[in-house]
XYZ file of N, CA and C in Angstrom:
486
model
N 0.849 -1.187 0.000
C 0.000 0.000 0.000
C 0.888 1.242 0.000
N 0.624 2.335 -1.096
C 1.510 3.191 -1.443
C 0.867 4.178 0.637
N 2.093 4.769 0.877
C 1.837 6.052 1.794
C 2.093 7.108 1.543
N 0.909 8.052 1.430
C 1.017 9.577 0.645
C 0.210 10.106 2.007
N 0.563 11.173 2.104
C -0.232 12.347 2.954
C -1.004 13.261 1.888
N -1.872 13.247 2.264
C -3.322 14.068 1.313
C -3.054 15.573 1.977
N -3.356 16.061 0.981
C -3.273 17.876 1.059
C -4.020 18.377 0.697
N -4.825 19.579 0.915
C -6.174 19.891 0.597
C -6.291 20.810 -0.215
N -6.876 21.125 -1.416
C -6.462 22.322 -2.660
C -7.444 23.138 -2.063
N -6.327 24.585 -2.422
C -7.566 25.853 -1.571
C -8.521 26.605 -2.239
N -8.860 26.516 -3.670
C -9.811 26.326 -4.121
C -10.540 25.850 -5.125
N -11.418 26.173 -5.696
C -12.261 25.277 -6.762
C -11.276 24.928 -8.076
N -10.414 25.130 -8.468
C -9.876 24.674 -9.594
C -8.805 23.550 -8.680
N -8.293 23.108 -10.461
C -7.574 21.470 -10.433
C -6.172 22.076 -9.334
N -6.031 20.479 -8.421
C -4.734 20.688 -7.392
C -3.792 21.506 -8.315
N -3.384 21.193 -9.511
C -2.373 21.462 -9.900
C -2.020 23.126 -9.781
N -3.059 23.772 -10.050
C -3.326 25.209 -10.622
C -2.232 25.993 -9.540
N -2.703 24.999 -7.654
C -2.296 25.730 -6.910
C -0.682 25.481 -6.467
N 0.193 25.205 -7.453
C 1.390 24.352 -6.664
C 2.363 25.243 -6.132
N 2.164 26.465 -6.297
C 3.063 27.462 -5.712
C 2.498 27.872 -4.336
N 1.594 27.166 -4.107
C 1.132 27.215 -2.488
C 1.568 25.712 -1.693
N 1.458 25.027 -2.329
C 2.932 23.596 -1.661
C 4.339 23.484 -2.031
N 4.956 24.552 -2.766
C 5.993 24.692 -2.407
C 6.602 25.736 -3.571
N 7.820 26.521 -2.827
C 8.254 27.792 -3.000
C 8.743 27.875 -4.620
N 8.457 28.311 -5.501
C 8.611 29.111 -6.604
C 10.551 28.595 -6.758
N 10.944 29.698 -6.222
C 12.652 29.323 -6.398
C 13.353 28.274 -5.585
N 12.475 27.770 -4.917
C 12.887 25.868 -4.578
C 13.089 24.998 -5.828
N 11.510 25.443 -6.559
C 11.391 24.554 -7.703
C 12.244 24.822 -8.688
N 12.589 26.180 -9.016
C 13.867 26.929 -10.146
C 15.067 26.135 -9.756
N 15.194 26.490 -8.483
C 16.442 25.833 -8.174
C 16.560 24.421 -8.898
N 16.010 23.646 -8.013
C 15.522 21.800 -8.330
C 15.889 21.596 -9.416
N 14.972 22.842 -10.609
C 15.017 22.092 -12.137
C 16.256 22.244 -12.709
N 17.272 23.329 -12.418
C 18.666 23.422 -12.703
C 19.327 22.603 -12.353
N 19.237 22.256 -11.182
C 20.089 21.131 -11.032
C 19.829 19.775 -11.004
N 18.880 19.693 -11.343
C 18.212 18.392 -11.871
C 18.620 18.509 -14.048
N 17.982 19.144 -14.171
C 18.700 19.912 -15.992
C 19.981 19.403 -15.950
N 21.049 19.866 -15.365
C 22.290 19.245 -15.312
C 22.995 18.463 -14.687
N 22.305 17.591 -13.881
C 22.368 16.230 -13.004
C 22.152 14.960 -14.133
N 21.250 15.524 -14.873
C 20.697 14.597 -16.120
C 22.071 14.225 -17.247
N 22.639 15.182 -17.242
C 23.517 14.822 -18.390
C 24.280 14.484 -17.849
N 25.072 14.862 -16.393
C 26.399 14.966 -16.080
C 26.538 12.904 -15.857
N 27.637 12.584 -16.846
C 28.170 10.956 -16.688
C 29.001 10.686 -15.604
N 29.371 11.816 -14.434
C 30.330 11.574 -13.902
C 29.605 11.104 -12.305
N 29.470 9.815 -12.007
C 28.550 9.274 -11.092
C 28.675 9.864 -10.093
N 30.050 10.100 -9.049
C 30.234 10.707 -7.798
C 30.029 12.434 -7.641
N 29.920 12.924 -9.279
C 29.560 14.233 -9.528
C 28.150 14.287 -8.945
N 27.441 13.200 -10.069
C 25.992 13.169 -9.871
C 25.229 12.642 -8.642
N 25.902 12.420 -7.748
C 25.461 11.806 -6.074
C 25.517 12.888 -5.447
N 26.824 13.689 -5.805
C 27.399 15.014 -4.766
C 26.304 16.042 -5.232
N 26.010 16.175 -6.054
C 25.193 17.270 -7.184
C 23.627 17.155 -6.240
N 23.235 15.773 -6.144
C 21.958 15.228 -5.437
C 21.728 15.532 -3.954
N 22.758 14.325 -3.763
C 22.640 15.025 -1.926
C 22.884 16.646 -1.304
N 23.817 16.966 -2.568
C 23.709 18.785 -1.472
C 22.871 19.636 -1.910
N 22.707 18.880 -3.347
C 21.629 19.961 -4.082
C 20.220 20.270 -3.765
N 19.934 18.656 -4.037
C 18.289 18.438 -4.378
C 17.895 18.192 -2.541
N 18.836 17.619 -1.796
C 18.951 17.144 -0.657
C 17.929 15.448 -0.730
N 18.619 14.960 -1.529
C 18.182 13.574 -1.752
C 19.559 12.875 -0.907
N 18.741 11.335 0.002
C 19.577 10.840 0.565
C 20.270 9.425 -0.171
N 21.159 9.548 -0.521
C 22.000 8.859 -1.373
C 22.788 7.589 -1.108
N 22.600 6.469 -0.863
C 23.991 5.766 -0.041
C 24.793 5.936 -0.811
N 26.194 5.147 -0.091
C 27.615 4.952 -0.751
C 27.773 3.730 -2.140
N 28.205 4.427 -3.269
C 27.953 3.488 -4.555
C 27.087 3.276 -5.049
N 25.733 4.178 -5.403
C 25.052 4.343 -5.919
C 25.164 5.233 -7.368
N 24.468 4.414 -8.339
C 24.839 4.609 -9.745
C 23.629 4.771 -10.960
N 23.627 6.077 -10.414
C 22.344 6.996 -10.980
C 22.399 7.031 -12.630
N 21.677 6.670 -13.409
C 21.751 6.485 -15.118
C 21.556 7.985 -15.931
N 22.531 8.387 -16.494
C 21.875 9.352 -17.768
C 20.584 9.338 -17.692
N 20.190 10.707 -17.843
C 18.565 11.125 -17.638
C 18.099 10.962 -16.852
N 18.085 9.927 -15.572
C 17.320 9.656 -14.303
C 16.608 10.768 -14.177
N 15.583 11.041 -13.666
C 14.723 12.210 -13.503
C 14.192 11.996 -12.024
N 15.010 12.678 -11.080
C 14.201 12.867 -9.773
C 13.032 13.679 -9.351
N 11.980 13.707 -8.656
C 10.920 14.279 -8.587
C 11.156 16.387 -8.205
N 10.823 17.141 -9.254
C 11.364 18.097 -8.787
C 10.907 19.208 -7.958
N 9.207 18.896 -6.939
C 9.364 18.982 -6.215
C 9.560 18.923 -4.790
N 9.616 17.388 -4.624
C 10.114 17.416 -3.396
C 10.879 16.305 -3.929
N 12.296 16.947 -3.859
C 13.219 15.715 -4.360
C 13.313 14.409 -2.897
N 14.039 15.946 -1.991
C 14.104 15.627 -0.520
C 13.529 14.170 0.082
N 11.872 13.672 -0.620
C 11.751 12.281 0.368
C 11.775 11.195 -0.862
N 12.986 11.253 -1.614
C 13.831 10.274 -2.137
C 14.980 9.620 -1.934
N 14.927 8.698 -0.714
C 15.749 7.527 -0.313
C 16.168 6.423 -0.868
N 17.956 6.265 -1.406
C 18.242 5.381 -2.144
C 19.380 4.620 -1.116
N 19.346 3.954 -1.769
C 20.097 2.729 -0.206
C 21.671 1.847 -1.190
N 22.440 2.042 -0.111
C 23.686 1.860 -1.097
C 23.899 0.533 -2.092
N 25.001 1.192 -3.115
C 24.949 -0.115 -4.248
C 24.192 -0.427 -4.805
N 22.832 0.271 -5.126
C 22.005 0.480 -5.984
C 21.972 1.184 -7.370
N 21.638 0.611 -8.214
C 21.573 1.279 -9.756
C 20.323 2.006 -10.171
N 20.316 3.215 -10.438
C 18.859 3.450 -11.192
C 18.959 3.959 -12.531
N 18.566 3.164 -13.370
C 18.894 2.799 -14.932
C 18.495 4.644 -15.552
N 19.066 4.447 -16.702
C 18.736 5.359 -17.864
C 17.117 5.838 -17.863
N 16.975 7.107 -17.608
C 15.393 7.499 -17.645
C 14.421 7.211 -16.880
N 14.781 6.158 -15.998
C 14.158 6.261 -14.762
C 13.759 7.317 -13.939
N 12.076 7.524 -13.652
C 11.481 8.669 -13.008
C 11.014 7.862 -11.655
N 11.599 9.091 -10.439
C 11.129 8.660 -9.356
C 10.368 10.327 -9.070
N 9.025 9.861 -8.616
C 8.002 10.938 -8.270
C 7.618 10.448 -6.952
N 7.306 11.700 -6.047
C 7.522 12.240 -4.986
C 5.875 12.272 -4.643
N 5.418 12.916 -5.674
C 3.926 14.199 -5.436
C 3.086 13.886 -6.665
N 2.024 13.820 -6.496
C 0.887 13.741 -7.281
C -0.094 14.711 -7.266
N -0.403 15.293 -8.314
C -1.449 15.962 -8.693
C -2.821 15.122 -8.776
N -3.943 15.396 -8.287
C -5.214 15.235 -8.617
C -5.997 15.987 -8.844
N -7.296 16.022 -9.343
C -8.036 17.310 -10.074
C -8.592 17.729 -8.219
N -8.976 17.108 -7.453
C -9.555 17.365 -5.982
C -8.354 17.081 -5.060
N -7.121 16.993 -4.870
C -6.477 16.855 -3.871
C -5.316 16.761 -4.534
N -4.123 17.030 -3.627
C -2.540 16.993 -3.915
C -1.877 16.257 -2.663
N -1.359 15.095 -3.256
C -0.654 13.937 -2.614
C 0.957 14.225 -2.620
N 1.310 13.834 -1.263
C 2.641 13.421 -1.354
C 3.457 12.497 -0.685
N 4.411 11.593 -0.877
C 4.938 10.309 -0.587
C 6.161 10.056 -0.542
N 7.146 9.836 0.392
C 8.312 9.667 0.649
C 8.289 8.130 -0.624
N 9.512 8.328 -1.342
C 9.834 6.191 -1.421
C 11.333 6.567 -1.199
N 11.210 5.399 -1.012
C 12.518 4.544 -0.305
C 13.016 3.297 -1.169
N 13.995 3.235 -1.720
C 14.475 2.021 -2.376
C 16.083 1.746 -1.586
N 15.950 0.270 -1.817
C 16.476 -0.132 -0.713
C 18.337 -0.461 -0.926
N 18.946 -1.345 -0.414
C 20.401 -1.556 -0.700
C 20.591 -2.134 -1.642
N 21.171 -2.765 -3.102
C 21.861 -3.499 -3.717
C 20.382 -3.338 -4.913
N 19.654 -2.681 -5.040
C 18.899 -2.588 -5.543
C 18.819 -2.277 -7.952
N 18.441 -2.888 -8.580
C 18.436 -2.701 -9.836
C 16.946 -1.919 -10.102
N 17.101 -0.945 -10.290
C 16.045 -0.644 -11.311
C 16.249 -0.225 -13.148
N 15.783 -0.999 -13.803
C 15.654 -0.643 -15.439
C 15.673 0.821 -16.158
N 15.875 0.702 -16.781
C 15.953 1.995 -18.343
C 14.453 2.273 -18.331
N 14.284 3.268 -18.080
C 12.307 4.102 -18.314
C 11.459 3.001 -17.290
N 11.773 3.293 -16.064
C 10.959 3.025 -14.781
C 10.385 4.232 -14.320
N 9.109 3.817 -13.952
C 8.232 5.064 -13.152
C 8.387 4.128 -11.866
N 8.766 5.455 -11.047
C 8.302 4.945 -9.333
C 7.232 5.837 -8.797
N 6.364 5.360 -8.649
C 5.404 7.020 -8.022
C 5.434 6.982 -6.552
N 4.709 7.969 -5.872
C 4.974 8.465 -4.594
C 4.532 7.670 -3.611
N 5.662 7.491 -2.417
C 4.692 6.917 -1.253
C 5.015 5.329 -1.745
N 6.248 4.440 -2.142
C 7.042 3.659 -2.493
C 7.828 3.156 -1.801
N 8.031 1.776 -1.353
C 9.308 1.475 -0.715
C 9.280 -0.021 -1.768
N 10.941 0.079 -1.976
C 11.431 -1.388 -2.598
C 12.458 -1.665 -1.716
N 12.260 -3.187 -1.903
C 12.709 -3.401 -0.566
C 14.355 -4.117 -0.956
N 15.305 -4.271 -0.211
C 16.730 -4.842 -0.388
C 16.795 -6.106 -1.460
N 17.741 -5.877 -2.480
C 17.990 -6.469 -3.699
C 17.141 -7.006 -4.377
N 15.805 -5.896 -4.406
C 14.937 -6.295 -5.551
C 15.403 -5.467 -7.136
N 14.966 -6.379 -8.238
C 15.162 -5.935 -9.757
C 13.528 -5.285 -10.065
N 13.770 -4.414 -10.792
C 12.415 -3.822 -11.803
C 12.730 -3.785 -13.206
N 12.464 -4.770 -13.694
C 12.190 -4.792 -15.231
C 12.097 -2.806 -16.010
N 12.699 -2.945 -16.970
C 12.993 -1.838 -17.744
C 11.415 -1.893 -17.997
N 11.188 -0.348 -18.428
C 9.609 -0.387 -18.455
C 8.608 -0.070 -17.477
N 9.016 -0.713 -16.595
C 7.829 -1.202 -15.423
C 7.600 0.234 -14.728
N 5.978 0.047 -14.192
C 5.528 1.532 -13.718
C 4.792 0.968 -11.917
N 6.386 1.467 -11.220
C 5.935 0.530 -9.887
C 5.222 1.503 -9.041
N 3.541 0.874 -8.687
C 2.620 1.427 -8.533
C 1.814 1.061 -6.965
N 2.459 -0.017 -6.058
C 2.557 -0.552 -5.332
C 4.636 -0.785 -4.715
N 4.125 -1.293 -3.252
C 5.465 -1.595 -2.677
C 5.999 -2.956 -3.303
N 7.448 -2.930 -3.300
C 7.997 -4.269 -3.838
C 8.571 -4.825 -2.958
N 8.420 -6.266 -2.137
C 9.538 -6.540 -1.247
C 10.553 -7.137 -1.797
N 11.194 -7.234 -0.738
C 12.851 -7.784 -0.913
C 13.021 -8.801 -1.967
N 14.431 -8.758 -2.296
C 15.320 -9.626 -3.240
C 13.408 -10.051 -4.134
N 12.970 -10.015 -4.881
C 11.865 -9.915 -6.201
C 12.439 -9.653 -7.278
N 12.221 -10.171 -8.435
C 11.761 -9.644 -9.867
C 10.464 -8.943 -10.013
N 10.415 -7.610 -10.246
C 9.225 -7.245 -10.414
C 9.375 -6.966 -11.919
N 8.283 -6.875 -12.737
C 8.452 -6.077 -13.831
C 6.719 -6.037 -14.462
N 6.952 -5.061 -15.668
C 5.145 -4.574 -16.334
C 4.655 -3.901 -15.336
N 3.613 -3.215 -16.454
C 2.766 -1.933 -16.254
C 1.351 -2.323 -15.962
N 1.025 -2.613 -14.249
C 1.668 -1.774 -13.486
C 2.662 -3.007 -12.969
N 3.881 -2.894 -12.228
C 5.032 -3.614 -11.829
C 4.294 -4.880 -11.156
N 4.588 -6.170 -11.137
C 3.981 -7.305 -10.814
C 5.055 -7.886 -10.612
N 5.504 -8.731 -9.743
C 6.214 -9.238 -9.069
C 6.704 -10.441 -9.856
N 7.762 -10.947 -10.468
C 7.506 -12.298 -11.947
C 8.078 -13.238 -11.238
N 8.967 -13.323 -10.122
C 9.679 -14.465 -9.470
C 10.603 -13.666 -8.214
N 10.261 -14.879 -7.472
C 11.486 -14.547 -6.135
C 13.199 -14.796 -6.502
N 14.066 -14.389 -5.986
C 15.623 -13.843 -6.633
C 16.344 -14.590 -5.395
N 17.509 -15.267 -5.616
C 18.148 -16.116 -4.517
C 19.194 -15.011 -3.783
């Protein structure tokens, strides 16, 4: 079961309209710059250092963030990656959800020794749990536990991992 904290839109139009009332204007400027050039930069310990002081994402040791990865830009902050983990090429991890009546938001957490694939969605309010794989593709929409193959849209669990 995903965990999001519900937020209440302050008035009659879609959550989205209001997002400069959940969070600050030049937080988000900031974020997207250095997220903009977090994306390209190939140099892994660049792109960890760039994360943790930047975005203030918590990073373990040997973690190996892919070209394009796209962290959630605005609240990078409750994105927990757990060391010796890979997160493939184009992989999006989201934080916050828009709804037309409410605005959600969700810490995930992925865990130690962890693989995730080339063009993974993680959405908000996520935990994967220690040395699970996610199939390239996969849009993980629920929690994954430990050492799993998950993969497909939405992520389904295909076999247990020794």
């Amino acid at each position: 079961m995903r965990k999001l904290l519900e937020h209440p839109k302050p008035g009659p139009e879609n959550s989205m309209y209001y997002w400069r009332r959940y969070v600050g204007f030049f937080k988000v400027a900031r974020n997207f710059i250095v997220i903009s050039l977090g994306r390209y930069i190939p140099f892994l310990g660049l792109k960890r250092w760039l994360y943790r002081y930047g975005l203030g994402m918590r990073i373990g040791e040997n973690v190996s963030l892919g070209l394009m990865m796209m962290p959630d830009v605005l609240f990078p902050e409750l994105i927990e990656i757990g060391d010796n983990s890979v997160i493939g090429y184009n992989a999006t991890i989201l934080t916050h959800e828009f709804r037309v009546d409410t605005f959600k938001t969700g810490a995930v957490k992925i865990g130690r020794n962890v693989l995730i694939g080339a063009n993974v969605t993680i959405l908000a309010g996520i935990e994967i749990g220690d040395g699970a794989m996610i199939g390239a593709g996969a849009v993980v929409t629920k929690d994954i536990p430990p050492k799993v193959l998950a993969a497909g849209a939405p992520a389904r669990v295909v076999k247990k991992l020794e």
